Amino acid sequence: MIIYGKQLFLHVLKNYPKKIKEIYLSKNCEQKLFNEITKTGANILRVDNKKAQALSRGGNHQGFIAKIEDIALSSLESVKNGSFLVVLNEITDVGNIGAVVRTAYALGVDGIIASGVKQLNFASIVRSSSGAMLDMPFVIIPNILDTINELKQVEFKIYGASMDGQPINKC
């Protein structure tokens, strides 16, 4: 998976240096930062701006691009041990998912369950979540109803949101 942008790159460098497989730099950086980058042991490649643009698919890479390990999905069993989960049903927009992940992380959510999706662009979710996706257990399940019933059996309280629903303070 390719990540790009200085802040996301620095987050991964600081918190997950072992996940970095290759680093692509299209700009010079401070010697202190370059020393930190070399400590990862990852292959460091200098690339021109055209190659950097291609790697970041036209995104604002700011000269920092890395190939990192793919996201490892969690199991439903592992997140059921938590006490606060977010379930996303048929939400496919990676910007929205990233915003939910970022907010869920800030609120102390124990995991996120996604249903009604076959495949997600995790690189985009990592970027839109500002790296929080790397810290959040994430599960993809095929059937939301079975999962909700399973969560009820282990005493989760289930709340749902709908555009046509009522405000939470009235529930």
mmCIF file of C-alpha atoms in Angstrom, residues 15 25 56 58 73 84 116 133 156:
data_model
loop_
_atom_site.group_PDB
_atom_site.id
_atom_site.type_symbol
_atom_site.label_atom_id
_atom_site.label_comp_id
_atom_site.label_asym_id
_atom_site.label_seq_id
_atom_site.Cartn_x
_atom_site.Cartn_y
_atom_site.Cartn_z
ATOM 1 C CA ASN A 15 4.807 5.010 15.173
ATOM 2 C CA LEU A 25 11.727 10.903 -1.702
ATOM 3 C CA SER A 56 0.669 9.274 -5.318
ATOM 4 C CA GLY A 58 -1.718 12.949 -8.498
ATOM 5 C CA LEU A 73 -8.087 -6.790 9.122
ATOM 6 C CA PHE A 84 -17.602 0.482 22.234
ATOM 7 C CA GLY A 116 -22.142 -4.184 2.750
ATOM 8 C CA MET A 133 -6.756 3.639 10.571
ATOM 9 C CA PHE A 156 -23.917 -4.597 23.435
#
